[in-house]
Short mmCIF file of C-alpha atoms in Angstrom, two decimals:
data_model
loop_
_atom_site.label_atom_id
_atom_site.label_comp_id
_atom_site.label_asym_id
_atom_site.label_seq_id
_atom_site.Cartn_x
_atom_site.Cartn_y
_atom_site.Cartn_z
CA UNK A 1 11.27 9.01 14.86
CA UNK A 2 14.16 9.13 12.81
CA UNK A 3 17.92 9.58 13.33
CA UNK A 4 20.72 9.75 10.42
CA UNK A 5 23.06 6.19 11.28
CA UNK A 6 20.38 4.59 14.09
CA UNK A 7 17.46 4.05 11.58
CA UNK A 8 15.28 5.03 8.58
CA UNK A 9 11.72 5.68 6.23
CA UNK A 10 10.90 4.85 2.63
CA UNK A 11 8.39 6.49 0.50
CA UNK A 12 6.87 3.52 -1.18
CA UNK A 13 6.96 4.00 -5.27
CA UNK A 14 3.46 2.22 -5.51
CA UNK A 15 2.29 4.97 -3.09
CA UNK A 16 0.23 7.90 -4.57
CA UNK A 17 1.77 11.81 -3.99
CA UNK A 18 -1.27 13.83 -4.01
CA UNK A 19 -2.60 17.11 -3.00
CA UNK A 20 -5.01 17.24 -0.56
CA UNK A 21 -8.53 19.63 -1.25
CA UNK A 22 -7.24 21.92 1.85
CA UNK A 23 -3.97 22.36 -0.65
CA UNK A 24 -1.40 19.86 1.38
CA UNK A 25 1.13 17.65 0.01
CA UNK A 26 0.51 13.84 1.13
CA UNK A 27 3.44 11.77 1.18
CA UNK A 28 2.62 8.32 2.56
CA UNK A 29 5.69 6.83 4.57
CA UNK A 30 6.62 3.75 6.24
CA UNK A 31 9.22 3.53 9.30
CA UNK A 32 11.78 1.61 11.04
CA UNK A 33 11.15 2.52 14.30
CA UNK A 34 13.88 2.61 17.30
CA UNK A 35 13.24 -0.14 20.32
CA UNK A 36 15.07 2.90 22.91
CA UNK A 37 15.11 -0.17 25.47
CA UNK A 38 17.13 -2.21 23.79
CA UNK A 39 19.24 0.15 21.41
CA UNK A 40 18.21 -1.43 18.21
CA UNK A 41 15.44 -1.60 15.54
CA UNK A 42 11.70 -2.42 17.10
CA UNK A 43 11.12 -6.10 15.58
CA UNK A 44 9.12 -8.28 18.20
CA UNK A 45 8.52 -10.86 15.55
CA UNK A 46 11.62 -11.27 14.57
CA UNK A 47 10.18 -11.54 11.11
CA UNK A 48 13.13 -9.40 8.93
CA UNK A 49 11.80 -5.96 9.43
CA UNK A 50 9.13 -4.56 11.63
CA UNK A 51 7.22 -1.58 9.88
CA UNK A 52 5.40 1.85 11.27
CA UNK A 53 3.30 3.70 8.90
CA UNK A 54 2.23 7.45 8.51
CA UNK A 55 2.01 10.26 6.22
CA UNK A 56 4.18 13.00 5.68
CA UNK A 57 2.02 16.49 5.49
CA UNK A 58 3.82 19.49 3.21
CA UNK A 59 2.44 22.98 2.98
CA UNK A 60 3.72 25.59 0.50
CA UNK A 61 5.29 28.63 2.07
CA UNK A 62 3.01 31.71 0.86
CA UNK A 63 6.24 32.93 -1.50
CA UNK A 64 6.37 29.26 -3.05
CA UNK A 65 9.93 28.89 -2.62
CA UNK A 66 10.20 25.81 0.32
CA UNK A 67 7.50 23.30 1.44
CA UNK A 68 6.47 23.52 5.55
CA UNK A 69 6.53 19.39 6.41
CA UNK A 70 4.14 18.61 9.50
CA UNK A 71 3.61 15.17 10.93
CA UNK A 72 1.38 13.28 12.72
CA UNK A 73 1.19 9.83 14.71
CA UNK A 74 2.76 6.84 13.48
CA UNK A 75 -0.11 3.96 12.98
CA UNK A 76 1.31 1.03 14.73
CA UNK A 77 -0.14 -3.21 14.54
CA UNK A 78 0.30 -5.76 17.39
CA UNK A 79 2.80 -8.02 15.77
CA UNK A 80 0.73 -10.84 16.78
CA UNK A 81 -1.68 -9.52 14.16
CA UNK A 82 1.42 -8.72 11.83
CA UNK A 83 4.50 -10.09 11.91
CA UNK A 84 6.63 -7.24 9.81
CA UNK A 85 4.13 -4.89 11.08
CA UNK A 86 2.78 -2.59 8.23
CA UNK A 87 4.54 -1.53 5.21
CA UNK A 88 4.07 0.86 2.46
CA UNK A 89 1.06 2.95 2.99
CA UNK A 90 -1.17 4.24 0.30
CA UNK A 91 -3.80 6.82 0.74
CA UNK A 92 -6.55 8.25 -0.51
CA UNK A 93 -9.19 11.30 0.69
CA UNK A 94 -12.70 10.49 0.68
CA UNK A 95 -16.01 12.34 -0.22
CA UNK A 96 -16.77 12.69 3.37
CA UNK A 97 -13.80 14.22 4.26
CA UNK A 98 -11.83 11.29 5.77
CA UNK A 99 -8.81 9.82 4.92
CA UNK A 100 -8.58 6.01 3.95
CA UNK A 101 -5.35 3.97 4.22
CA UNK A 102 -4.05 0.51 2.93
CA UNK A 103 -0.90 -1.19 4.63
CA UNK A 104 0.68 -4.01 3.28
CA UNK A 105 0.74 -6.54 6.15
CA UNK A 106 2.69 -10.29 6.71
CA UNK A 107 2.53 -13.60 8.45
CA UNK A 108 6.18 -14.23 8.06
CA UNK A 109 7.33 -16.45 10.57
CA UNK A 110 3.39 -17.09 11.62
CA UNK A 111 1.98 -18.50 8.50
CA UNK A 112 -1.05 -19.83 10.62
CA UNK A 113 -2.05 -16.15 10.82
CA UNK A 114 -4.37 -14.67 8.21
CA UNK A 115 -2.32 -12.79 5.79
CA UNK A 116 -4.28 -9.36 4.96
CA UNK A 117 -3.96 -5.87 3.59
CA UNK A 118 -4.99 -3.53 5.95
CA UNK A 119 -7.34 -0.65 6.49
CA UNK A 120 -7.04 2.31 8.23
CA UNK A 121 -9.17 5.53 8.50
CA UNK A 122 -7.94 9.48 10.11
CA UNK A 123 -10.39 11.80 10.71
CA UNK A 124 -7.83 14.95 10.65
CA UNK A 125 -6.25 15.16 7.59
CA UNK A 126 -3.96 12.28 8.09
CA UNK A 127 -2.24 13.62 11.61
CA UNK A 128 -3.96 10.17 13.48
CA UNK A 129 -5.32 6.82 12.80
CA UNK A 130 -7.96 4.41 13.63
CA UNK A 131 -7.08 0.70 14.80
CA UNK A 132 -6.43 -1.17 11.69
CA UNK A 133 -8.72 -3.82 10.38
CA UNK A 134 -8.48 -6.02 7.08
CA UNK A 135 -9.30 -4.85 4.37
CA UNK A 136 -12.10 -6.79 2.74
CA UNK A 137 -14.75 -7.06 0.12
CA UNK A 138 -18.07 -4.61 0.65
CA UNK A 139 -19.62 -7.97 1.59
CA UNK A 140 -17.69 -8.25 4.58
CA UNK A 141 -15.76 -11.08 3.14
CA UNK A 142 -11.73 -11.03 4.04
CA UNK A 143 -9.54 -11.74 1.04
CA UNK A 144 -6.30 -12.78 1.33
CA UNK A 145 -3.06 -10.80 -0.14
CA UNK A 146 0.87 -11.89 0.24
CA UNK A 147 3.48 -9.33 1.75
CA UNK A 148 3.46 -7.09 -0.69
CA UNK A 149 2.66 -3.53 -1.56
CA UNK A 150 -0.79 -2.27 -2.72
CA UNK A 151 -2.46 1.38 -3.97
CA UNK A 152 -5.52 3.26 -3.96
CA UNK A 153 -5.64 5.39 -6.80
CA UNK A 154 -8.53 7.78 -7.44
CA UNK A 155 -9.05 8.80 -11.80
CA UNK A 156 -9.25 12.03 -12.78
CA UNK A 157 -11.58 11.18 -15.47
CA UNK A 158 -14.03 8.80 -13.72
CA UNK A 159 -13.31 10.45 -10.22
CA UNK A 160 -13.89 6.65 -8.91
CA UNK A 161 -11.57 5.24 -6.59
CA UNK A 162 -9.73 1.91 -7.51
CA UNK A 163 -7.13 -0.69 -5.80
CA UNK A 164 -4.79 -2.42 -7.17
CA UNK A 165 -2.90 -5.54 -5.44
CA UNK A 166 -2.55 -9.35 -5.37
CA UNK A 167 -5.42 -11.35 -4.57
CA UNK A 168 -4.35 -14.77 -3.87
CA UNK A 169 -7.37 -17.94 -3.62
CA UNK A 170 -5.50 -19.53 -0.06
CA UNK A 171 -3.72 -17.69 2.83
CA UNK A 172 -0.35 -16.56 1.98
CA UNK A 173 2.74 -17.64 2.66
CA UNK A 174 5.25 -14.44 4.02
CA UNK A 175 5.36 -12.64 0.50
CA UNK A 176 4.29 -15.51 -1.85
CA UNK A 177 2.29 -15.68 -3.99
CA UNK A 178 2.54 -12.39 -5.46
CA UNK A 179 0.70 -13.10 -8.20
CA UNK A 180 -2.29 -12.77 -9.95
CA UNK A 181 -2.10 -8.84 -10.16
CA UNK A 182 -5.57 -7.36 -9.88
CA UNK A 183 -7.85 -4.07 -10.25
CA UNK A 184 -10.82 -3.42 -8.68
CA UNK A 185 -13.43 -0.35 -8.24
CA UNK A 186 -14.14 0.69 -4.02
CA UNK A 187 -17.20 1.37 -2.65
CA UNK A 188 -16.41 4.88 -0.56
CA UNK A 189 -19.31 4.86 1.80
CA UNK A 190 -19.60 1.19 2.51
CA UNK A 191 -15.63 1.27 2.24
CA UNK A 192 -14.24 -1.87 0.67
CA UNK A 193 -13.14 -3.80 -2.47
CA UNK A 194 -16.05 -4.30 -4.98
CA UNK A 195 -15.98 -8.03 -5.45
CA UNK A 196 -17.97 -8.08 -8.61
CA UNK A 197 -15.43 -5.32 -10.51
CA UNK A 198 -12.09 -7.04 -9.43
CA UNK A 199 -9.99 -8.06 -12.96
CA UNK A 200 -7.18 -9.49 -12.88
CA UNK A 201 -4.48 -7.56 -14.74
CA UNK A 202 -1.69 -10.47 -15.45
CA UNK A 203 -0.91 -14.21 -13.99
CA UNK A 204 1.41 -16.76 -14.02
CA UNK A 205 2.28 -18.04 -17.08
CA UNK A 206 1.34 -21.73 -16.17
CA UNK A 207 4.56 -24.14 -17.67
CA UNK A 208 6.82 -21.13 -17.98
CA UNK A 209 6.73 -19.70 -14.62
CA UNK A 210 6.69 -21.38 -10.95
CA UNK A 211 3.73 -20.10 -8.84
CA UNK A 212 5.90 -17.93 -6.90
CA UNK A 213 6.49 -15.55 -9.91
CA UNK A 214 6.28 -12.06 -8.60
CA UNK A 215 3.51 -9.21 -10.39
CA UNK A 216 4.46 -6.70 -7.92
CA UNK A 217 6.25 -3.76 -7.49
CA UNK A 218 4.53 -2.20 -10.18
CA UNK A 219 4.88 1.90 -11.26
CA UNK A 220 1.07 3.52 -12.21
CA UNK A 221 0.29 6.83 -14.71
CA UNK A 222 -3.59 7.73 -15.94
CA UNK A 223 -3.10 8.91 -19.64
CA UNK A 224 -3.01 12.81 -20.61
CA UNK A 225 -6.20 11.99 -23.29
CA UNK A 226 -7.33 8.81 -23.05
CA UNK A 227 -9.45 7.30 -19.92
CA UNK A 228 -7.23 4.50 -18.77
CA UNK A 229 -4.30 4.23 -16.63
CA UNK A 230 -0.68 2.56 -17.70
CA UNK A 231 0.98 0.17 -15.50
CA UNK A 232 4.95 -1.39 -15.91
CA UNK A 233 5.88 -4.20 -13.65
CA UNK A 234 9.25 -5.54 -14.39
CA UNK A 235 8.32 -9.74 -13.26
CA UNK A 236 10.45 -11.05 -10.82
CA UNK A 237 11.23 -15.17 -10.11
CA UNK A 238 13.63 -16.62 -7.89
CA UNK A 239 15.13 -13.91 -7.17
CA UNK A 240 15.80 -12.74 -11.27
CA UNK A 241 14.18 -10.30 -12.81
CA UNK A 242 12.77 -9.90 -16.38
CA UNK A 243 14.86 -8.21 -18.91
CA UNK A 244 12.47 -5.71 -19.56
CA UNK A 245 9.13 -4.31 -17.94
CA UNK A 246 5.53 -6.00 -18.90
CA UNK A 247 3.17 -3.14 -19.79
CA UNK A 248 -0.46 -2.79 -19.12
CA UNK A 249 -3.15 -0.43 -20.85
CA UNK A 250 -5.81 -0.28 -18.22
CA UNK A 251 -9.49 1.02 -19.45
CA UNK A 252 -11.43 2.47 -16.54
CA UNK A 253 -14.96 2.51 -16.03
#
């Protein structure tokens, strides 16, 4: 789906690299895809940028010199669901074999529309995708989230599987609020956000900062010893950012 000089993908840096158990490289990717009708960038919203999302699969040869890179279907949205489509995909593989994704979604243009991170599922080691579907508390409840990039990230010393995102209290607006930044544990079988283990990580600094001040775009490690994970997030406010990153010491339970 991609051609040097017509379009492009990113590999989100809030998106986890891991290794599969089968031994595969996951590389979660989003897409610009090509509208071959009319010549140009797919964006039926008109909303900036329309997004595909997938995940790059890489095998090492049996000499270990070059990685093999397979690739499934792209996992597409009705843009009437998602204006910008879906965004920076972060995955995770699941006790039961499957394969959960989160997909940072927008109402830009459409602010009447819910604004949602959403959830998808693949049943073949991340080659296909089921319909996406918010991605909500293990009550059922929907939460909303701005524009803006999320991640699953499974310990290695508590083997639990967390998210980490903006939760805001009203619908979103596009990408704002970004802000407060949150952690929460997920439920695996009854897939979904824990409601009663979400923290929130940072806020706004009420007087110093306008609401739209940005916790986003954040960069994750779990430490070598200790059982908690390090975030940096550099804040970000009309359109400056802070001199220097805010750093976060993260005890997981």
């Amino acid at each position: 789906g991609v051609e040097i000089g017509r379009n492009g993908y990113t590999t989100p840096m809030t998106s986890v690299i891991f290794k599969s158990r089968k031994g595969e490289i996951m590389v979660p990717v989003h897409l610009h895809p090509w509208d071959e009708q009319k010549k140009e960038i797919y964006n039926p919203a008109d909303a900036y940028l329309f997004g595909d999302s997938g995940v790059l699969i890489g095998k090492w040869t049996p000499d270990y010199r070059d990685v093999e890179w397979d690739f499934g279907d792209w996992l597409r949205i009705d843009h009437r669901l998602s204006t910008r489509g879906l965004f920076e995909p972060s995955v995770a593989e699941l006790p039961d074999g499957r394969f959960a994704m989160v997909l940072r979604g927008s109402n830009l243009r459409q602010p009447h529309l819910p604004g949602y991170t959403w959830l998808s599922f693949s049943n073949d080691q991340c080659r296909s995708w089921s319909q996406p579907v918010p991605f909500a508390y293990t009550t059922g409840e929907n939460f909303y989230t701005p524009a803006a990039c999320s991640t699953l990230f499974r310990s290695g010393k508590t083997s639990h599987l967390y998210w980490i995102g903006n939760i805001v209290k009203e619908n979103s607006n596009g990408n704002n609020p970004r802000n407060p930044l949150v952690i929460g544990r997920v439920d695996e079988q009854n897939f979904g956000l824990i409601k009663d283990s979400v923290v929130i990580i940072d806020h706004r600094h009420e007087g110093a900062e306008t609401e739209n001040v940005e916790l986003s775009n954040y960069k994750i490690m779990e430490h070598a010893e200790k059982d908690e994970i390090v975030i940096a997030l550099a804040r970000r406010e009309m359109g400056k950012w802070a001199p220097g990153p805010s750093w976060y010491r993260i005890k997981l339970s």
